[in-house]
């Protein structure tokens, strides 16, 4: 099923998400969380063509999401908790269907913004710097106006 429909429900999820974002000035909701499972789920099939279709679909959904964020002056943090779709073959050329241990990217996107009230701490965060996937929680807490708990890793941003 997933191989034959790698888009899964990404379009419908984006429909709901963009509607909620665009209504946010009236509803007062300031935080949305969304998980697009396509790269992970379709990556487990090992079908490279299906993974490409899943990623093309998500690329289109990101465009729609960014357009909605621009309308309301919103910002998105985009990341993943692990890899899968970026490495479809192992070193022997065999199909790989498991999660990877590759570093995952993290983007902070503010479509249409000309200046942000914060700066990135580091463009290439690393474990050696005390930064990692767990820094994302501290980052969104800071963006929402809260201080991170002391036990959290450092945020990826600093307010100027």
Short mmCIF file of C-alpha atoms in Angstrom, two decimals:
data_model
loop_
_atom_site.label_atom_id
_atom_site.label_comp_id
_atom_site.label_asym_id
_atom_site.label_seq_id
_atom_site.Cartn_x
_atom_site.Cartn_y
_atom_site.Cartn_z
CA UNK A 1 0.00 0.00 0.00
CA UNK A 2 2.68 2.51 1.00
CA UNK A 3 4.81 1.68 -2.05
CA UNK A 4 1.90 2.30 -4.40
CA UNK A 5 0.78 5.48 -2.60
CA UNK A 6 3.95 7.06 -1.13
CA UNK A 7 2.20 10.41 -0.83
CA UNK A 8 0.23 8.81 2.01
CA UNK A 9 -1.94 11.57 3.57
CA UNK A 10 0.60 14.39 3.22
CA UNK A 11 -1.69 16.52 1.04
CA UNK A 12 -4.60 16.16 3.48
CA UNK A 13 -2.33 16.88 6.47
CA UNK A 14 -1.08 20.00 4.73
CA UNK A 15 -4.65 21.05 3.90
CA UNK A 16 -5.52 20.97 7.59
CA UNK A 17 -2.24 22.51 8.73
CA UNK A 18 -2.32 25.43 6.29
CA UNK A 19 -5.97 26.13 7.13
CA UNK A 20 -5.10 26.22 10.84
CA UNK A 21 -2.07 28.44 10.25
CA UNK A 22 -4.02 30.89 8.13
CA UNK A 23 -6.78 31.01 10.76
CA UNK A 24 -4.29 31.53 13.60
CA UNK A 25 -4.58 35.34 13.71
CA UNK A 26 -8.28 34.86 14.58
CA UNK A 27 -7.94 31.75 16.77
CA UNK A 28 -4.89 32.91 18.70
CA UNK A 29 -3.17 29.54 18.28
CA UNK A 30 0.56 30.20 18.02
CA UNK A 31 2.08 26.72 17.89
CA UNK A 32 1.47 23.80 15.56
CA UNK A 33 3.31 20.50 15.44
CA UNK A 34 3.18 18.21 12.43
CA UNK A 35 4.87 14.94 11.51
CA UNK A 36 5.20 13.96 7.87
CA UNK A 37 5.99 10.25 8.07
CA UNK A 38 6.49 9.66 4.34
CA UNK A 39 10.32 9.52 4.16
CA UNK A 40 10.50 7.15 7.11
CA UNK A 41 7.61 4.85 6.24
CA UNK A 42 8.29 4.69 2.50
CA UNK A 43 12.03 4.36 3.16
CA UNK A 44 11.35 1.11 5.00
CA UNK A 45 9.97 -0.40 1.78
CA UNK A 46 13.34 -0.14 0.07
CA UNK A 47 11.61 1.02 -3.11
CA UNK A 48 13.73 3.91 -4.37
CA UNK A 49 11.18 5.12 -6.94
CA UNK A 50 8.50 5.28 -4.22
CA UNK A 51 10.85 7.20 -1.94
CA UNK A 52 11.49 9.72 -4.71
CA UNK A 53 7.74 10.16 -5.18
CA UNK A 54 7.28 10.60 -1.42
CA UNK A 55 9.98 13.27 -1.28
CA UNK A 56 8.61 15.09 -4.32
CA UNK A 57 5.23 15.18 -2.63
CA UNK A 58 6.73 16.55 0.59
CA UNK A 59 8.65 19.16 -1.36
CA UNK A 60 5.35 20.42 -2.77
CA UNK A 61 3.78 20.38 0.71
CA UNK A 62 6.66 22.44 2.13
CA UNK A 63 5.97 25.03 -0.58
CA UNK A 64 2.34 25.21 0.50
CA UNK A 65 3.32 25.38 4.17
CA UNK A 66 5.81 28.19 3.53
CA UNK A 67 3.19 30.17 1.61
CA UNK A 68 0.81 29.94 4.58
CA UNK A 69 3.53 30.90 7.04
CA UNK A 70 4.38 33.93 4.93
CA UNK A 71 0.75 35.08 5.01
CA UNK A 72 0.74 35.21 8.83
CA UNK A 73 4.41 36.04 9.48
CA UNK A 74 5.06 32.58 10.89
CA UNK A 75 8.20 30.56 11.39
CA UNK A 76 8.81 26.81 11.04
CA UNK A 77 11.40 24.50 12.54
CA UNK A 78 11.90 21.52 10.23
CA UNK A 79 13.91 18.48 11.30
CA UNK A 80 13.75 14.72 11.80
CA UNK A 81 14.62 12.35 14.60
CA UNK A 82 16.54 9.97 12.34
CA UNK A 83 17.33 9.31 8.73
CA UNK A 84 16.01 6.67 6.38
CA UNK A 85 15.22 7.93 2.87
CA UNK A 86 18.62 9.56 2.32
CA UNK A 87 20.48 6.25 2.31
CA UNK A 88 18.68 3.54 0.37
CA UNK A 89 21.64 1.22 -0.24
CA UNK A 90 24.30 -0.11 2.09
CA UNK A 91 28.04 -0.20 1.34
CA UNK A 92 27.61 -3.49 -0.52
CA UNK A 93 24.93 -2.01 -2.78
CA UNK A 94 22.13 -3.94 -1.09
CA UNK A 95 18.79 -2.24 -0.47
CA UNK A 96 18.71 -0.69 2.99
CA UNK A 97 15.37 -0.45 4.76
CA UNK A 98 16.50 0.47 8.27
CA UNK A 99 16.99 3.81 9.96
CA UNK A 100 20.34 5.48 9.53
CA UNK A 101 22.59 7.09 12.10
CA UNK A 102 23.37 10.03 9.81
CA UNK A 103 23.07 13.50 11.23
CA UNK A 104 19.73 15.10 10.39
CA UNK A 105 19.38 18.69 9.23
CA UNK A 106 17.43 21.34 11.10
CA UNK A 107 16.06 24.38 9.32
CA UNK A 108 14.44 27.43 10.84
CA UNK A 109 12.37 28.99 8.08
CA UNK A 110 10.60 32.35 8.22
CA UNK A 111 9.22 32.96 4.71
CA UNK A 112 9.09 36.63 3.80
CA UNK A 113 10.94 37.80 6.91
CA UNK A 114 13.65 40.37 6.25
CA UNK A 115 15.02 40.38 9.78
CA UNK A 116 14.64 37.98 12.68
CA UNK A 117 14.94 38.82 16.40
CA UNK A 118 17.48 36.03 16.89
CA UNK A 119 20.54 34.56 15.28
CA UNK A 120 21.57 30.99 14.78
CA UNK A 121 24.13 29.82 17.32
CA UNK A 122 25.81 27.63 14.77
CA UNK A 123 25.12 26.66 11.18
CA UNK A 124 26.69 23.23 11.72
CA UNK A 125 25.61 22.11 15.19
CA UNK A 126 27.42 19.10 16.55
CA UNK A 127 27.45 16.88 19.61
CA UNK A 128 30.90 18.26 20.49
CA UNK A 129 29.30 21.70 20.84
CA UNK A 130 26.65 20.30 23.17
CA UNK A 131 24.06 20.68 20.41
CA UNK A 132 21.97 17.99 18.81
CA UNK A 133 18.45 16.84 18.05
CA UNK A 134 17.50 17.49 21.67
CA UNK A 135 18.41 21.16 21.14
CA UNK A 136 15.30 21.54 18.98
CA UNK A 137 13.01 21.48 22.03
CA UNK A 138 14.98 24.26 23.71
CA UNK A 139 14.87 26.21 20.44
CA UNK A 140 11.11 26.11 20.00
CA UNK A 141 10.63 26.91 23.69
CA UNK A 142 12.79 30.02 23.20
CA UNK A 143 10.87 30.96 20.05
CA UNK A 144 7.62 30.73 22.02
CA UNK A 145 9.03 33.08 24.66
CA UNK A 146 10.00 30.55 27.33
CA UNK A 147 13.35 29.78 28.91
CA UNK A 148 14.49 26.20 28.54
CA UNK A 149 14.85 24.11 31.69
CA UNK A 150 18.45 23.89 32.92
CA UNK A 151 18.64 20.15 32.13
CA UNK A 152 17.94 20.74 28.40
CA UNK A 153 20.66 21.04 25.85
CA UNK A 154 21.41 24.53 24.51
CA UNK A 155 19.07 26.24 22.06
CA UNK A 156 20.09 26.65 18.42
CA UNK A 157 19.23 30.37 18.57
CA UNK A 158 20.19 33.41 20.60
CA UNK A 159 18.00 36.48 20.80
CA UNK A 160 19.73 39.72 19.90
#
